[in-house]
Amino acid sequence: MNAHIIIQIVLFFGIGIALTPPLGRFLARVFMGERTFLHPVLLPVEKLVYKVTGVNPAEEMSWLRYLGAVFLMTFVGFASLMAILMMQKSLPFNPNGLDNLSWHLAFNTAWSFTCNADWQSYMGESTMSFFSQTVGLSVHQFISGAAGLAVLVAVARALKRASLKTIGNFWVDLTRSLIYIVIPLSVLFAIPLAWQGVPQTWQKNASATVVEPFTIQVAKTDDKGNPVTAPVTESKPKLDDKGQPVLGVDGKPVMMDVPKLDDKGQPVTQPVMVDQQVTEQDIPIGPVASFESCKQLFTNGGGFYGVNSAHPLENPTPVASFLEMLAIILVPMAQVYMFGIIIGNRKHAWCLFAVMLALYVGSFAFAWWAESQTNPVFADIHIGSSYQNLEGKETRFGVMNSVLWGTSATAIDNGSVNSMHDSWMPLAGLMPMWNILIGEMLFGGIGCGVYCMLFHVLITVFIAGLMIGRTPEYLGKKLGAWEATWAVIGVLLPNAACLIPTAMSMVSTAGLASLANQGPHGLSEVLYAFGEAANNNGSAFAGLNANVPWYDVLLGISIIIGRFAPIIAALAIVGNLAKKKTVEASAGTLPTHGWTFGLTLVGVIVIVAALTFFPALLLGPFLDHGLMLAGRTF
């Protein structure tokens, strides 16, 4: 272990923690309507938005109206994005002439980006036009992140209120989130990325002369550019006038080549292939820096390029790599502190922060250890002490940076990758999967990380209340059956949206046909895909061909459930709590801060996830690890 690795880890977590209070205070001031250093410039813009859209910033909404506004924005966004993707060939800013998307890929991608999941069943540089990448996908990276933050603000605001039926105005929260936070931070962050070499241009792809020309086979075309085809032949016995096979001198049928026919009796043709020497390479470029900044800061994770942040243009230098990793944790950490300010209980927020950080760092440490072990399959090969598991990784990142990025992007619900998790050692690959399956609340996604943690907090308070024989209370509000029911729904529905389609895929022909690996590793690929969809993470284990109707549709449905089930449950809980009176804390009130509550909360999180997913994880990564020890890989 080198000193520079330790320094980088300390700087990474240290800077993230140090920036949490100032950035958290700024977020809280924005949403509480207090003046910030940006207000002299942006307050007129905010007022103009209200005037143009007809929004009354003084009007408040019940939790049902607030939820309805979230639904309206998301469904309109889905319809418009799907239309863009299915018509991109006819839209502007398509210098590379890319075709329209299929209906199932457009369906999946539109739900993915409007729900802040950003799962990608395609290669961005060869599938999406500049118009689709920016006006389509990038716009929803901004809006979906801002919407999640708005919902968290409504949750915090409602928890602070008493004897009120309203929780705020979604359009006001969304506008403030976009104008003061999402857009300024994204613009600010795009500048150093462009400085480090991330492309930011609207020009068509560049071309470079290769060092060593090579030859490939391509389809031959005529003068008009149409493919030249030739009939496909097959060998069949020659028949005489009576339709009987003609026999040769050896007594065997005489064979002859005849045109092959399809089921309709039409000749089958195939393209004529010719040799072509390759002397130039196409270099995909575009408005990458602006796309990348929002992708990293606001837990989107969808890459401009197919290999995401492993691509040398999306992540070109060590400085860019560190900044992009740091961007993953900044806002998610700060939103916890913001939550504490708005609810008026910073001690509780720091307790949640400590629980999240402990589980996050623990997953990184375990994955780093597991990925640093020598593969036992190579035990008899003398490969020296410098051996590293580098399959599926960029050598410029190495093991530590690959593992730190992977565990960060799954703990934080970012979903970007700089290595292929499919190539990690089984126990190392278990940790990103575990971070996702426990509910994406180790700081988690923008907004959803905290209100998903709220479900486990309420369950913990209920269990503790039963243990001490008192009515459960949270932040001065008595908890009842309504809150308990919705907390359980908020936890179990995303879990069901993961496990049920995983089981369906493992017993269906369509599901199995897309697997690149068999056995437990194949199960891990499918479980990971539906786990990320149901928790809106967006990262891929890799090795699964998901761009088929079966997976595009099922993953899209899981994404919808994973986005809306927690939002509905969270708003239903706080909408009811806002109506209740605040009860003064007494000697018997359970403190929701300190080590006792924190450790109890950790226990609840681990036990709930283990009871839900242990059988699937046992058949996936654990069995994969056991068979690897026996010398068998998949």
PDB file of C-alpha atoms in Angstrom, residues 148-316:
ATOM      1  CA  GLY A 148     -35.644  14.598  -5.738  1.00  0.00           C
ATOM      2  CA  LEU A 149     -34.127  17.421  -3.707  1.00  0.00           C
ATOM      3  CA  ALA A 150     -37.486  19.241  -3.716  1.00  0.00           C
ATOM      4  CA  VAL A 151     -39.262  16.176  -2.296  1.00  0.00           C
ATOM      5  CA  LEU A 152     -36.676  15.914   0.505  1.00  0.00           C
ATOM      6  CA  VAL A 153     -37.227  19.579   1.368  1.00  0.00           C
ATOM      7  CA  ALA A 154     -40.982  18.976   1.550  1.00  0.00           C
ATOM      8  CA  VAL A 155     -40.381  15.985   3.839  1.00  0.00           C
ATOM      9  CA  ALA A 156     -38.123  18.006   6.159  1.00  0.00           C
ATOM     10  CA  ARG A 157     -40.470  20.992   6.131  1.00  0.00           C
ATOM     11  CA  ALA A 158     -43.459  18.826   7.049  1.00  0.00           C
ATOM     12  CA  LEU A 159     -41.586  17.163   9.921  1.00  0.00           C
ATOM     13  CA  LYS A 160     -40.912  20.606  11.397  1.00  0.00           C
ATOM     14  CA  ARG A 161     -44.541  21.741  11.115  1.00  0.00           C
ATOM     15  CA  ALA A 162     -47.401  21.087  13.510  1.00  0.00           C
ATOM     16  CA  SER A 163     -51.192  21.242  13.056  1.00  0.00           C
ATOM     17  CA  LEU A 164     -50.904  22.105   9.356  1.00  0.00           C
ATOM     18  CA  LYS A 165     -52.259  20.338   6.272  1.00  0.00           C
ATOM     19  CA  THR A 166     -49.748  21.752   3.773  1.00  0.00           C
ATOM     20  CA  ILE A 167     -46.104  20.864   3.137  1.00  0.00           C
ATOM     21  CA  GLY A 168     -45.003  23.545   0.645  1.00  0.00           C
ATOM     22  CA  ASN A 169     -45.225  24.140  -3.094  1.00  0.00           C
ATOM     23  CA  PHE A 170     -43.506  21.676  -5.432  1.00  0.00           C
ATOM     24  CA  TRP A 171     -43.089  24.188  -8.276  1.00  0.00           C
ATOM     25  CA  VAL A 172     -41.388  26.672  -5.937  1.00  0.00           C
ATOM     26  CA  ASP A 173     -39.083  24.004  -4.489  1.00  0.00           C
ATOM     27  CA  LEU A 174     -38.248  22.713  -7.979  1.00  0.00           C
ATOM     28  CA  THR A 175     -37.543  26.217  -9.315  1.00  0.00           C
ATOM     29  CA  ARG A 176     -35.264  27.127  -6.421  1.00  0.00           C
ATOM     30  CA  SER A 177     -33.455  23.822  -6.691  1.00  0.00           C
ATOM     31  CA  LEU A 178     -32.750  24.377 -10.389  1.00  0.00           C
ATOM     32  CA  ILE A 179     -31.923  28.088 -10.323  1.00  0.00           C
ATOM     33  CA  TYR A 180     -29.789  28.315  -7.185  1.00  0.00           C
ATOM     34  CA  ILE A 181     -28.259  24.838  -6.900  1.00  0.00           C
ATOM     35  CA  VAL A 182     -28.374  22.430  -9.844  1.00  0.00           C
ATOM     36  CA  ILE A 183     -27.576  24.760 -12.735  1.00  0.00           C
ATOM     37  CA  PRO A 184     -24.925  26.950 -11.003  1.00  0.00           C
ATOM     38  CA  LEU A 185     -23.052  23.990  -9.518  1.00  0.00           C
ATOM     39  CA  SER A 186     -23.136  22.093 -12.824  1.00  0.00           C
ATOM     40  CA  VAL A 187     -21.809  25.085 -14.777  1.00  0.00           C
ATOM     41  CA  LEU A 188     -19.100  25.688 -12.177  1.00  0.00           C
ATOM     42  CA  PHE A 189     -17.997  22.055 -12.207  1.00  0.00           C
ATOM     43  CA  ALA A 190     -17.953  21.782 -16.020  1.00  0.00           C
ATOM     44  CA  ILE A 191     -15.170  24.401 -16.245  1.00  0.00           C
ATOM     45  CA  PRO A 192     -12.356  22.371 -14.612  1.00  0.00           C
ATOM     46  CA  LEU A 193     -13.492  19.278 -16.533  1.00  0.00           C
ATOM     47  CA  ALA A 194     -13.148  21.116 -19.841  1.00  0.00           C
ATOM     48  CA  TRP A 195      -9.783  22.455 -18.633  1.00  0.00           C
ATOM     49  CA  GLN A 196      -8.651  18.872 -18.001  1.00  0.00           C
ATOM     50  CA  GLY A 197      -9.547  17.819 -21.542  1.00  0.00           C
ATOM     51  CA  VAL A 198     -13.165  16.644 -21.421  1.00  0.00           C
ATOM     52  CA  PRO A 199     -14.673  17.634 -24.808  1.00  0.00           C
ATOM     53  CA  GLN A 200     -17.246  20.422 -24.974  1.00  0.00           C
ATOM     54  CA  THR A 201     -18.209  20.962 -28.610  1.00  0.00           C
ATOM     55  CA  TRP A 202     -21.091  20.661 -31.072  1.00  0.00           C
ATOM     56  CA  GLN A 203     -18.872  19.581 -33.959  1.00  0.00           C
ATOM     57  CA  LYS A 204     -19.167  16.179 -35.610  1.00  0.00           C
ATOM     58  CA  ASN A 205     -16.836  13.367 -34.603  1.00  0.00           C
ATOM     59  CA  ALA A 206     -13.132  13.914 -35.208  1.00  0.00           C
ATOM     60  CA  SER A 207     -10.903  11.598 -37.222  1.00  0.00           C
ATOM     61  CA  ALA A 208      -7.359  10.412 -36.483  1.00  0.00           C
ATOM     62  CA  THR A 209      -4.842   8.497 -38.603  1.00  0.00           C
ATOM     63  CA  VAL A 210      -4.021   5.129 -37.061  1.00  0.00           C
ATOM     64  CA  VAL A 211      -0.405   4.132 -36.438  1.00  0.00           C
ATOM     65  CA  GLU A 212      -0.858   0.645 -37.895  1.00  0.00           C
ATOM     66  CA  PRO A 213      -3.449   0.332 -40.711  1.00  0.00           C
ATOM     67  CA  PHE A 214      -5.430  -2.905 -40.737  1.00  0.00           C
ATOM     68  CA  THR A 215      -7.993  -4.647 -42.928  1.00  0.00           C
ATOM     69  CA  ILE A 216     -11.617  -5.452 -42.095  1.00  0.00           C
ATOM     70  CA  GLN A 217     -14.520  -6.844 -44.071  1.00  0.00           C
ATOM     71  CA  VAL A 218     -17.433  -4.530 -44.848  1.00  0.00           C
ATOM     72  CA  ALA A 219     -20.596  -4.817 -46.909  1.00  0.00           C
ATOM     73  CA  LYS A 220     -20.155  -3.890 -50.586  1.00  0.00           C
ATOM     74  CA  THR A 221     -22.374  -1.049 -51.877  1.00  0.00           C
ATOM     75  CA  ASP A 222     -23.377   0.101 -55.348  1.00  0.00           C
ATOM     76  CA  ASP A 223     -23.049   3.605 -56.829  1.00  0.00           C
ATOM     77  CA  LYS A 224     -26.135   4.741 -54.934  1.00  0.00           C
ATOM     78  CA  GLY A 225     -24.886   3.487 -51.592  1.00  0.00           C
ATOM     79  CA  ASN A 226     -27.244   0.511 -51.449  1.00  0.00           C
ATOM     80  CA  PRO A 227     -25.851  -2.803 -50.184  1.00  0.00           C
ATOM     81  CA  VAL A 228     -24.989  -5.377 -52.835  1.00  0.00           C
ATOM     82  CA  THR A 229     -26.423  -8.797 -52.065  1.00  0.00           C
ATOM     83  CA  ALA A 230     -25.934 -12.292 -53.449  1.00  0.00           C
ATOM     84  CA  PRO A 231     -28.224 -15.324 -53.209  1.00  0.00           C
ATOM     85  CA  VAL A 232     -27.552 -17.825 -50.454  1.00  0.00           C
ATOM     86  CA  THR A 233     -27.139 -21.340 -51.778  1.00  0.00           C
ATOM     87  CA  GLU A 234     -27.441 -24.710 -50.138  1.00  0.00           C
ATOM     88  CA  SER A 235     -26.427 -28.182 -51.256  1.00  0.00           C
ATOM     89  CA  LYS A 236     -29.292 -30.508 -52.232  1.00  0.00           C
ATOM     90  CA  PRO A 237     -29.566 -33.814 -54.231  1.00  0.00           C
ATOM     91  CA  LYS A 238     -29.973 -33.408 -58.016  1.00  0.00           C
ATOM     92  CA  LEU A 239     -33.379 -34.679 -59.181  1.00  0.00           C
ATOM     93  CA  ASP A 240     -34.354 -36.311 -62.466  1.00  0.00           C
ATOM     94  CA  ASP A 241     -37.513 -35.604 -64.490  1.00  0.00           C
ATOM     95  CA  LYS A 242     -39.523 -37.806 -62.127  1.00  0.00           C
ATOM     96  CA  GLY A 243     -38.281 -35.986 -59.042  1.00  0.00           C
ATOM     97  CA  GLN A 244     -36.030 -38.833 -57.916  1.00  0.00           C
ATOM     98  CA  PRO A 245     -32.436 -38.265 -56.730  1.00  0.00           C
ATOM     99  CA  VAL A 246     -29.796 -38.840 -59.400  1.00  0.00           C
ATOM    100  CA  LEU A 247     -27.231 -41.369 -58.182  1.00  0.00           C
ATOM    101  CA  GLY A 248     -23.531 -41.267 -58.993  1.00  0.00           C
ATOM    102  CA  VAL A 249     -21.254 -44.188 -59.837  1.00  0.00           C
ATOM    103  CA  ASP A 250     -20.665 -44.719 -56.129  1.00  0.00           C
ATOM    104  CA  GLY A 251     -24.416 -45.100 -55.558  1.00  0.00           C
ATOM    105  CA  LYS A 252     -24.668 -41.839 -53.577  1.00  0.00           C
ATOM    106  CA  PRO A 253     -26.925 -38.899 -54.588  1.00  0.00           C
ATOM    107  CA  VAL A 254     -25.334 -36.284 -56.829  1.00  0.00           C
ATOM    108  CA  MET A 255     -25.340 -32.978 -54.929  1.00  0.00           C
ATOM    109  CA  MET A 256     -25.775 -29.538 -56.470  1.00  0.00           C
ATOM    110  CA  ASP A 257     -25.968 -25.960 -55.170  1.00  0.00           C
ATOM    111  CA  VAL A 258     -29.438 -24.392 -55.361  1.00  0.00           C
ATOM    112  CA  PRO A 259     -30.833 -21.075 -54.066  1.00  0.00           C
ATOM    113  CA  LYS A 260     -31.967 -21.259 -50.445  1.00  0.00           C
ATOM    114  CA  LEU A 261     -35.627 -20.258 -49.907  1.00  0.00           C
ATOM    115  CA  ASP A 262     -37.312 -18.777 -46.840  1.00  0.00           C
ATOM    116  CA  ASP A 263     -40.645 -19.858 -45.347  1.00  0.00           C
ATOM    117  CA  LYS A 264     -42.505 -17.856 -47.989  1.00  0.00           C
ATOM    118  CA  GLY A 265     -40.606 -19.414 -50.895  1.00  0.00           C
ATOM    119  CA  GLN A 266     -38.528 -16.296 -51.553  1.00  0.00           C
ATOM    120  CA  PRO A 267     -34.767 -16.531 -52.225  1.00  0.00           C
ATOM    121  CA  VAL A 268     -32.590 -15.792 -49.197  1.00  0.00           C
ATOM    122  CA  THR A 269     -29.864 -13.220 -49.857  1.00  0.00           C
ATOM    123  CA  GLN A 270     -26.805 -12.073 -47.934  1.00  0.00           C
ATOM    124  CA  PRO A 271     -24.589  -8.985 -48.263  1.00  0.00           C
ATOM    125  CA  VAL A 272     -21.482  -9.247 -50.382  1.00  0.00           C
ATOM    126  CA  MET A 273     -18.429  -8.619 -48.194  1.00  0.00           C
ATOM    127  CA  VAL A 274     -15.243  -6.957 -49.423  1.00  0.00           C
ATOM    128  CA  ASP A 275     -11.928  -6.090 -47.771  1.00  0.00           C
ATOM    129  CA  GLN A 276     -11.407  -2.514 -46.645  1.00  0.00           C
ATOM    130  CA  GLN A 277      -8.213  -1.062 -45.265  1.00  0.00           C
ATOM    131  CA  VAL A 278      -8.667   1.086 -42.159  1.00  0.00           C
ATOM    132  CA  THR A 279      -6.304   4.034 -41.986  1.00  0.00           C
ATOM    133  CA  GLU A 280      -8.406   6.423 -39.862  1.00  0.00           C
ATOM    134  CA  GLN A 281     -10.246   6.095 -36.543  1.00  0.00           C
ATOM    135  CA  ASP A 282     -13.444   7.895 -35.626  1.00  0.00           C
ATOM    136  CA  ILE A 283     -13.091   9.874 -32.361  1.00  0.00           C
ATOM    137  CA  PRO A 284     -16.519  10.531 -30.786  1.00  0.00           C
ATOM    138  CA  ILE A 285     -16.747  14.005 -29.267  1.00  0.00           C
ATOM    139  CA  GLY A 286     -19.566  16.350 -28.287  1.00  0.00           C
ATOM    140  CA  PRO A 287     -20.891  18.429 -25.367  1.00  0.00           C
ATOM    141  CA  VAL A 288     -19.403  16.017 -22.833  1.00  0.00           C
ATOM    142  CA  ALA A 289     -18.209  18.311 -20.015  1.00  0.00           C
ATOM    143  CA  SER A 290     -21.644  19.879 -19.433  1.00  0.00           C
ATOM    144  CA  PHE A 291     -23.223  16.416 -19.500  1.00  0.00           C
ATOM    145  CA  GLU A 292     -20.609  14.987 -17.144  1.00  0.00           C
ATOM    146  CA  SER A 293     -20.850  17.722 -14.508  1.00  0.00           C
ATOM    147  CA  CYS A 294     -24.563  17.260 -13.831  1.00  0.00           C
ATOM    148  CA  LYS A 295     -24.185  13.494 -14.150  1.00  0.00           C
ATOM    149  CA  GLN A 296     -21.721  13.387 -11.249  1.00  0.00           C
ATOM    150  CA  LEU A 297     -23.061  16.104  -8.970  1.00  0.00           C
ATOM    151  CA  PHE A 298     -26.715  15.142  -8.884  1.00  0.00           C
ATOM    152  CA  THR A 299     -26.573  11.324  -8.743  1.00  0.00           C
ATOM    153  CA  ASN A 300     -27.447  10.707 -12.368  1.00  0.00           C
ATOM    154  CA  GLY A 301     -24.521   8.550 -13.483  1.00  0.00           C
ATOM    155  CA  GLY A 302     -25.490   8.019 -17.128  1.00  0.00           C
ATOM    156  CA  GLY A 303     -22.405   8.411 -19.292  1.00  0.00           C
ATOM    157  CA  PHE A 304     -22.008  10.290 -22.556  1.00  0.00           C
ATOM    158  CA  TYR A 305     -19.936   7.314 -23.701  1.00  0.00           C
ATOM    159  CA  GLY A 306     -20.880   3.654 -23.441  1.00  0.00           C
ATOM    160  CA  VAL A 307     -18.066   2.764 -21.050  1.00  0.00           C
ATOM    161  CA  ASN A 308     -18.974   5.748 -18.868  1.00  0.00           C
ATOM    162  CA  SER A 309     -16.154   7.228 -16.783  1.00  0.00           C
ATOM    163  CA  ALA A 310     -13.679   4.584 -17.933  1.00  0.00           C
ATOM    164  CA  HIS A 311     -13.539   6.436 -21.274  1.00  0.00           C
ATOM    165  CA  PRO A 312     -10.375   8.544 -21.654  1.00  0.00           C
ATOM    166  CA  LEU A 313     -12.367  11.513 -22.969  1.00  0.00           C
ATOM    167  CA  GLU A 314     -15.009  11.403 -20.238  1.00  0.00           C
ATOM    168  CA  ASN A 315     -12.377  10.982 -17.541  1.00  0.00           C
ATOM    169  CA  PRO A 316      -9.009  11.979 -19.058  1.00  0.00           C
TER     170      PRO A 316
END
